[in-house]
Short mmCIF file of C-alpha atoms in Angstrom, two decimals:
data_model
loop_
_atom_site.label_atom_id
_atom_site.label_comp_id
_atom_site.label_asym_id
_atom_site.label_seq_id
_atom_site.Cartn_x
_atom_site.Cartn_y
_atom_site.Cartn_z
CA UNK A 1 5.60 -21.75 2.72
CA UNK A 2 4.37 -23.25 5.59
CA UNK A 3 1.48 -20.72 6.11
CA UNK A 4 1.61 -20.43 9.59
CA UNK A 5 4.56 -18.57 8.81
CA UNK A 6 2.69 -15.45 6.85
CA UNK A 7 1.63 -13.48 8.92
CA UNK A 8 4.70 -13.74 12.01
CA UNK A 9 7.59 -12.97 9.37
CA UNK A 10 5.15 -9.74 7.72
CA UNK A 11 4.77 -9.00 11.65
CA UNK A 12 8.58 -8.70 11.81
CA UNK A 13 8.82 -7.72 8.48
CA UNK A 14 6.57 -4.31 10.23
CA UNK A 15 8.32 -4.31 13.58
CA UNK A 16 12.44 -3.89 10.97
CA UNK A 17 10.18 -1.71 8.94
CA UNK A 18 10.18 0.67 12.40
CA UNK A 19 13.22 0.24 13.96
CA UNK A 20 14.83 0.67 10.22
CA UNK A 21 13.16 4.43 9.39
CA UNK A 22 12.34 5.62 12.91
CA UNK A 23 8.07 4.41 12.69
CA UNK A 24 7.64 5.47 9.49
CA UNK A 25 8.09 2.53 6.16
CA UNK A 26 9.83 2.71 3.49
CA UNK A 27 7.30 4.26 0.18
CA UNK A 28 10.81 3.22 -1.88
CA UNK A 29 10.68 0.25 -4.36
CA UNK A 30 10.35 -2.99 -3.32
CA UNK A 31 10.67 -6.91 -5.40
CA UNK A 32 8.11 -7.12 -7.69
CA UNK A 33 4.83 -9.30 -5.45
CA UNK A 34 1.97 -10.96 -6.05
CA UNK A 35 -0.36 -9.08 -7.61
CA UNK A 36 2.64 -6.62 -8.04
CA UNK A 37 3.65 -4.45 -10.61
CA UNK A 38 5.56 -7.26 -13.56
CA UNK A 39 7.77 -6.67 -16.25
CA UNK A 40 6.13 -5.49 -19.53
CA UNK A 41 9.17 -6.09 -21.88
CA UNK A 42 11.51 -4.71 -20.13
CA UNK A 43 12.75 -4.41 -16.64
CA UNK A 44 10.58 -2.01 -14.22
CA UNK A 45 13.32 0.48 -13.65
CA UNK A 46 13.32 2.46 -9.75
CA UNK A 47 15.03 5.82 -9.35
CA UNK A 48 17.91 6.79 -7.49
CA UNK A 49 16.38 8.15 -3.65
CA UNK A 50 17.78 11.35 -4.83
CA UNK A 51 15.30 11.49 -8.34
CA UNK A 52 13.05 9.80 -6.38
CA UNK A 53 9.51 11.96 -5.00
CA UNK A 54 9.19 11.41 -1.42
CA UNK A 55 5.66 9.54 -1.44
CA UNK A 56 5.68 9.19 2.03
CA UNK A 57 4.25 11.99 5.10
CA UNK A 58 7.43 14.29 6.27
CA UNK A 59 8.96 12.66 9.56
CA UNK A 60 10.35 16.39 10.78
CA UNK A 61 7.99 16.96 12.84
CA UNK A 62 5.96 14.92 15.46
CA UNK A 63 4.11 12.33 14.03
CA UNK A 64 0.82 11.41 15.76
CA UNK A 65 1.95 8.07 17.77
CA UNK A 66 -0.22 5.06 18.18
CA UNK A 67 -0.92 4.60 22.16
CA UNK A 68 0.32 1.90 23.48
CA UNK A 69 -2.62 0.00 23.24
CA UNK A 70 -5.29 0.54 20.84
CA UNK A 71 -8.14 -0.45 22.66
CA UNK A 72 -11.05 0.59 20.48
CA UNK A 73 -13.16 3.78 20.10
CA UNK A 74 -16.87 4.23 21.13
CA UNK A 75 -19.19 6.93 19.26
CA UNK A 76 -18.55 9.80 21.51
CA UNK A 77 -14.75 9.06 21.04
CA UNK A 78 -15.05 9.72 17.35
CA UNK A 79 -13.49 13.06 16.26
CA UNK A 80 -15.32 15.19 14.59
CA UNK A 81 -19.32 16.18 13.97
CA UNK A 82 -21.55 12.30 14.12
CA UNK A 83 -23.58 13.00 10.95
CA UNK A 84 -27.87 13.31 11.62
CA UNK A 85 -28.38 10.61 10.38
CA UNK A 86 -27.95 7.16 11.50
CA UNK A 87 -29.03 5.29 14.49
CA UNK A 88 -25.61 7.29 16.49
CA UNK A 89 -24.01 4.01 16.85
CA UNK A 90 -21.63 1.96 15.69
CA UNK A 91 -21.40 -1.17 13.74
CA UNK A 92 -19.22 -4.06 15.07
CA UNK A 93 -16.63 -5.08 13.12
CA UNK A 94 -13.15 -7.84 13.32
CA UNK A 95 -10.85 -5.58 13.79
CA UNK A 96 -12.17 -2.03 16.05
CA UNK A 97 -11.13 -3.45 18.99
CA UNK A 98 -7.88 -2.73 17.40
CA UNK A 99 -8.88 1.91 16.92
CA UNK A 100 -6.70 4.08 17.75
CA UNK A 101 -9.01 7.18 16.47
CA UNK A 102 -11.40 7.48 14.52
CA UNK A 103 -13.07 10.99 12.82
CA UNK A 104 -16.28 12.32 11.67
CA UNK A 105 -17.02 14.34 8.62
CA UNK A 106 -19.52 17.24 8.56
CA UNK A 107 -19.81 17.44 4.64
CA UNK A 108 -21.47 12.96 4.67
CA UNK A 109 -24.54 14.72 5.91
CA UNK A 110 -24.52 16.18 2.29
CA UNK A 111 -23.78 12.90 0.92
CA UNK A 112 -20.45 13.20 0.74
CA UNK A 113 -18.90 9.40 0.09
CA UNK A 114 -15.23 8.96 1.09
CA UNK A 115 -13.35 7.05 -1.50
CA UNK A 116 -9.67 8.15 -0.98
CA UNK A 117 -6.87 8.61 1.32
CA UNK A 118 -3.70 10.65 1.79
CA UNK A 119 -2.43 11.05 5.38
CA UNK A 120 0.04 14.36 6.14
CA UNK A 121 1.08 12.94 9.39
CA UNK A 122 4.12 15.90 9.95
CA UNK A 123 1.24 18.19 9.23
CA UNK A 124 -1.54 16.24 11.10
CA UNK A 125 -3.84 16.28 8.51
CA UNK A 126 -5.60 14.12 6.11
CA UNK A 127 -6.41 14.31 2.86
CA UNK A 128 -9.93 12.27 2.59
CA UNK A 129 -10.98 11.65 -1.23
CA UNK A 130 -14.16 11.42 -2.41
CA UNK A 131 -17.62 11.99 -3.48
CA UNK A 132 -20.48 13.42 -3.21
CA UNK A 133 -23.35 11.49 -3.99
CA UNK A 134 -26.46 12.07 -7.38
CA UNK A 135 -28.41 9.04 -8.47
CA UNK A 136 -26.45 9.46 -11.81
CA UNK A 137 -22.65 8.99 -11.96
CA UNK A 138 -22.46 12.23 -14.45
CA UNK A 139 -23.08 14.95 -11.48
CA UNK A 140 -20.62 12.98 -8.96
CA UNK A 141 -18.04 15.58 -8.87
CA UNK A 142 -14.47 14.43 -6.82
CA UNK A 143 -14.64 16.66 -3.77
CA UNK A 144 -11.56 16.53 -0.31
CA UNK A 145 -11.73 17.54 2.88
CA UNK A 146 -8.80 18.80 4.55
CA UNK A 147 -8.68 17.26 8.63
CA UNK A 148 -7.62 17.78 11.09
CA UNK A 149 -6.12 14.83 12.98
CA UNK A 150 -6.09 15.60 16.55
CA UNK A 151 -9.22 17.84 17.01
CA UNK A 152 -11.17 16.73 13.74
CA UNK A 153 -12.10 19.29 12.31
CA UNK A 154 -11.97 20.16 8.54
CA UNK A 155 -9.11 22.85 8.09
CA UNK A 156 -10.28 23.12 4.29
CA UNK A 157 -13.07 21.92 1.38
CA UNK A 158 -13.04 21.80 -1.44
CA UNK A 159 -16.20 21.09 -3.27
CA UNK A 160 -15.33 20.66 -6.87
CA UNK A 161 -12.40 21.54 -8.60
CA UNK A 162 -11.52 21.14 -12.80
CA UNK A 163 -9.83 22.56 -15.96
CA UNK A 164 -10.13 22.41 -20.22
CA UNK A 165 -9.68 19.43 -20.30
CA UNK A 166 -11.73 18.75 -24.18
CA UNK A 167 -12.16 22.32 -24.95
CA UNK A 168 -12.98 25.42 -23.89
CA UNK A 169 -15.75 25.22 -20.98
CA UNK A 170 -14.25 23.41 -18.00
CA UNK A 171 -14.40 19.63 -17.48
CA UNK A 172 -14.93 18.33 -13.73
CA UNK A 173 -13.35 15.41 -11.63
CA UNK A 174 -15.73 12.86 -10.44
CA UNK A 175 -15.28 9.82 -8.15
CA UNK A 176 -12.66 10.54 -6.75
CA UNK A 177 -11.61 6.75 -6.64
CA UNK A 178 -7.16 6.76 -5.92
CA UNK A 179 -5.08 9.71 -3.66
CA UNK A 180 -1.43 9.98 -3.02
CA UNK A 181 0.29 12.42 -1.61
CA UNK A 182 3.90 13.68 -3.39
CA UNK A 183 5.98 15.87 -0.37
CA UNK A 184 8.18 17.03 -2.99
CA UNK A 185 10.35 16.43 -5.98
CA UNK A 186 8.78 18.03 -9.46
CA UNK A 187 5.56 15.88 -8.94
CA UNK A 188 4.81 17.43 -5.91
CA UNK A 189 1.30 17.97 -5.30
CA UNK A 190 -1.92 15.50 -4.18
CA UNK A 191 -2.27 13.12 -7.50
CA UNK A 192 -6.07 12.09 -7.51
CA UNK A 193 -7.11 9.73 -10.10
CA UNK A 194 -10.18 9.34 -11.28
CA UNK A 195 -11.74 6.85 -14.00
CA UNK A 196 -11.20 8.50 -17.21
CA UNK A 197 -8.72 11.03 -16.25
CA UNK A 198 -5.22 12.08 -13.47
CA UNK A 199 -4.94 15.13 -11.74
CA UNK A 200 -1.96 17.15 -9.38
CA UNK A 201 -3.70 19.51 -7.12
CA UNK A 202 -1.38 22.13 -4.76
CA UNK A 203 -3.11 21.17 -1.52
CA UNK A 204 -1.81 25.02 0.15
CA UNK A 205 -4.90 25.97 -2.37
CA UNK A 206 -8.20 23.27 -1.97
CA UNK A 207 -11.22 24.72 -0.04
CA UNK A 208 -10.85 27.75 -3.25
CA UNK A 209 -12.09 27.96 -6.40
CA UNK A 210 -12.34 25.24 -8.82
CA UNK A 211 -9.58 26.24 -10.21
CA UNK A 212 -7.36 26.97 -8.40
CA UNK A 213 -5.93 23.87 -6.99
CA UNK A 214 -5.01 22.53 -10.14
CA UNK A 215 -1.64 22.18 -11.43
CA UNK A 216 -1.97 19.66 -14.10
CA UNK A 217 -4.07 17.28 -16.05
CA UNK A 218 -3.93 13.97 -18.21
CA UNK A 219 -6.43 12.57 -19.79
CA UNK A 220 -6.73 8.37 -19.72
CA UNK A 221 -6.88 6.15 -23.42
CA UNK A 222 -8.74 3.47 -24.83
CA UNK A 223 -8.50 0.38 -21.76
CA UNK A 224 -7.58 2.53 -19.00
CA UNK A 225 -9.32 3.11 -16.48
CA UNK A 226 -9.16 4.74 -12.82
CA UNK A 227 -10.51 3.20 -9.71
CA UNK A 228 -7.32 3.46 -7.22
CA UNK A 229 -3.77 5.22 -7.82
CA UNK A 230 -0.26 4.62 -6.22
CA UNK A 231 2.77 5.93 -6.49
CA UNK A 232 6.09 3.73 -6.23
CA UNK A 233 9.58 5.72 -6.66
CA UNK A 234 9.46 7.38 -9.84
CA UNK A 235 6.47 4.99 -11.05
CA UNK A 236 2.58 5.84 -10.37
CA UNK A 237 0.69 3.03 -10.58
CA UNK A 238 -3.20 3.29 -12.56
CA UNK A 239 -5.36 0.42 -11.23
CA UNK A 240 -8.54 -1.30 -12.60
CA UNK A 241 -11.72 -2.31 -10.35
CA UNK A 242 -13.62 -5.85 -10.95
CA UNK A 243 -15.88 -7.10 -8.72
CA UNK A 244 -15.02 -10.56 -10.36
CA UNK A 245 -12.07 -10.88 -12.23
CA UNK A 246 -8.55 -8.98 -10.76
CA UNK A 247 -7.65 -6.10 -12.19
CA UNK A 248 -5.00 -4.31 -13.79
CA UNK A 249 -2.79 -2.01 -12.49
CA UNK A 250 -0.66 0.34 -15.48
CA UNK A 251 2.58 1.82 -14.39
CA UNK A 252 4.20 4.93 -15.85
CA UNK A 253 7.34 6.83 -15.49
CA UNK A 254 6.38 9.80 -13.28
CA UNK A 255 9.41 11.57 -14.94
CA UNK A 256 7.39 11.23 -18.65
CA UNK A 257 4.04 12.42 -17.59
CA UNK A 258 6.11 15.19 -16.01
CA UNK A 259 7.36 16.37 -19.84
CA UNK A 260 6.47 19.32 -20.68
CA UNK A 261 3.42 18.91 -23.11
CA UNK A 262 2.70 15.45 -22.01
CA UNK A 263 -1.31 15.61 -21.80
CA UNK A 264 -2.49 11.92 -22.01
CA UNK A 265 -1.90 7.80 -21.01
CA UNK A 266 -1.80 5.06 -23.40
CA UNK A 267 -1.97 2.23 -24.24
CA UNK A 268 -1.38 2.99 -27.81
CA UNK A 269 1.23 3.86 -29.72
CA UNK A 270 4.16 7.27 -27.24
CA UNK A 271 4.24 10.72 -29.05
CA UNK A 272 5.19 14.11 -28.37
CA UNK A 273 1.91 14.75 -26.21
CA UNK A 274 1.25 10.22 -25.08
CA UNK A 275 2.71 8.54 -22.56
CA UNK A 276 3.09 4.05 -22.38
CA UNK A 277 2.94 2.43 -19.34
CA UNK A 278 6.50 1.24 -18.52
CA UNK A 279 5.08 -2.22 -16.52
CA UNK A 280 1.93 -3.08 -15.83
CA UNK A 281 0.24 -6.35 -13.37
CA UNK A 282 -2.81 -7.42 -11.66
CA UNK A 283 -4.64 -7.16 -8.67
CA UNK A 284 -6.91 -8.66 -7.08
CA UNK A 285 -10.42 -8.42 -7.61
CA UNK A 286 -12.47 -5.80 -5.83
CA UNK A 287 -9.51 -3.42 -5.69
CA UNK A 288 -11.14 -0.23 -3.31
CA UNK A 289 -7.93 1.01 -1.78
CA UNK A 290 -2.90 0.48 -2.96
CA UNK A 291 -0.73 1.49 -0.75
CA UNK A 292 2.93 1.39 0.17
CA UNK A 293 3.90 -0.68 2.87
CA UNK A 294 5.90 -3.36 5.31
CA UNK A 295 7.59 -5.68 2.09
CA UNK A 296 6.28 -4.12 -1.09
CA UNK A 297 2.21 -2.95 -2.30
CA UNK A 298 -0.62 -3.43 -0.37
CA UNK A 299 -4.59 -3.61 -1.39
CA UNK A 300 -7.95 -2.79 0.06
CA UNK A 301 -10.51 -4.92 -0.77
CA UNK A 302 -14.34 -4.74 -0.26
CA UNK A 303 -17.91 -5.57 -1.44
CA UNK A 304 -21.56 -7.76 -0.12
CA UNK A 305 -20.54 -7.04 3.14
CA UNK A 306 -16.70 -8.06 3.20
CA UNK A 307 -13.39 -6.53 3.63
CA UNK A 308 -9.82 -8.04 3.40
CA UNK A 309 -6.43 -6.19 3.82
CA UNK A 310 -3.91 -8.36 0.89
CA UNK A 311 -0.42 -8.09 1.66
CA UNK A 312 2.75 -8.34 -0.66
CA UNK A 313 1.86 -12.13 -0.58
CA UNK A 314 -1.17 -12.70 -0.66
CA UNK A 315 -2.08 -12.92 2.49
CA UNK A 316 -5.16 -11.59 3.66
CA UNK A 317 -6.67 -10.15 7.41
CA UNK A 318 -9.76 -8.74 8.73
CA UNK A 319 -10.07 -4.93 8.13
CA UNK A 320 -12.79 -2.00 8.28
CA UNK A 321 -15.96 -2.76 6.49
CA UNK A 322 -16.32 -0.68 3.04
CA UNK A 323 -12.55 0.38 3.16
CA UNK A 324 -11.53 2.26 0.55
CA UNK A 325 -8.71 3.87 0.56
CA UNK A 326 -5.15 3.36 2.76
CA UNK A 327 -2.13 4.67 4.28
CA UNK A 328 0.32 3.40 6.41
CA UNK A 329 2.47 6.10 8.99
CA UNK A 330 4.93 4.32 11.61
CA UNK A 331 3.31 1.86 13.70
CA UNK A 332 -0.71 2.99 12.36
CA UNK A 333 -2.58 1.82 9.50
CA UNK A 334 -5.36 4.33 8.72
CA UNK A 335 -7.71 3.24 6.45
CA UNK A 336 -11.65 5.66 5.19
CA UNK A 337 -14.27 3.69 5.10
CA UNK A 338 -17.85 4.52 1.94
CA UNK A 339 -19.71 1.94 5.06
CA UNK A 340 -21.11 5.31 6.90
CA UNK A 341 -21.65 7.02 4.45
CA UNK A 342 -25.48 8.75 4.26
CA UNK A 343 -26.77 6.65 1.24
CA UNK A 344 -25.62 3.49 2.42
CA UNK A 345 -27.06 4.48 6.51
CA UNK A 346 -31.17 4.09 5.72
CA UNK A 347 -33.30 4.35 8.88
CA UNK A 348 -32.11 4.01 11.65
CA UNK A 349 -31.39 0.22 11.72
CA UNK A 350 -27.90 0.08 10.03
CA UNK A 351 -25.16 1.20 12.68
CA UNK A 352 -22.69 3.58 11.32
CA UNK A 353 -18.55 3.70 10.17
CA UNK A 354 -16.79 6.67 11.07
CA UNK A 355 -15.77 8.11 8.05
CA UNK A 356 -11.68 8.01 8.63
CA UNK A 357 -9.65 4.59 11.02
CA UNK A 358 -6.81 4.84 12.26
CA UNK A 359 -5.63 0.98 13.16
CA UNK A 360 -2.69 0.03 15.11
CA UNK A 361 -0.98 -1.95 11.78
CA UNK A 362 1.33 -4.96 14.28
CA UNK A 363 -2.62 -6.43 15.64
CA UNK A 364 -4.31 -5.88 12.01
CA UNK A 365 -1.35 -8.53 10.32
CA UNK A 366 -2.40 -11.00 13.96
CA UNK A 367 -5.75 -11.21 12.21
CA UNK A 368 -7.11 -14.04 10.09
CA UNK A 369 -10.68 -13.61 7.81
CA UNK A 370 -13.83 -13.72 9.03
CA UNK A 371 -14.97 -13.52 5.56
CA UNK A 372 -14.57 -15.25 2.69
CA UNK A 373 -14.72 -12.97 -0.90
#
């Protein structure tokens, strides 16, 4: 395909999706994109609409509409409690002029580092996942903030969650690199991916005791490493991060995971308690987040000061510095960034980036990369 046609065709795809779906991109299975899932021994199964869980925010309410012109957000316009650290100025980046809204989190003062994101516009909330920073990996518990999209207030905050996974003593989630909200079906809940485990939480129980929100968990075996995740139809994709080479994504059937007694994901032999992937594929290097969007799977990548959004056809766009989790919703593209986290802002010389930014999708897809990964 002629290179200049790709951005134009993707813009047309966005318009067609919005027109057909009343402003919400379809989360259903799509043709396998470059870097997306590929068949592993058999064709990839896709569930029918009647059996597939809903993985997009409900459109029964009034979702947050992108304004006619999203022209950027000034420091004083960022919703939520501004951090006590940093210079009190926002960093400039190539797509900041397309921001419709932005949010701080009060928990940033207590070393919260954002990593993942799930948005439910019908409920008016965003779930921002991450961890509390520590010098070593071990004591970095997963944390989740429930953010009010209208005011920026944190409705609930889960500082740690755990379960008895390996023995009687509880094991708590660490890092929390991936997240997706499944709004209906047997797999309904807030799915959270960490390096060695996969969790499903009850969103309504967030803010309670460490055990309260946990509905189910799975251990991940040798060769599996979770850095980001995505739910597409009846499949759960577990993807790895690599700084130098393309990572890998393994796809598991949600129906397999939800069977009674299943507690393990494995690349080895399947058993009553362990399930194998139904497909696998490659993902871009420096992967930070995955989302279902127009035409298939989209990826956020960042590293070395360069952040990019990568489309299903491999075309690249400018993005928010330190981009992590992302989600399409109507005309908007939400993304969370770790660039403004306290461990990465030292002194007053480095300007800040809000924890959560809502961008106008069409404007982002009209850009070309201004940096190289």
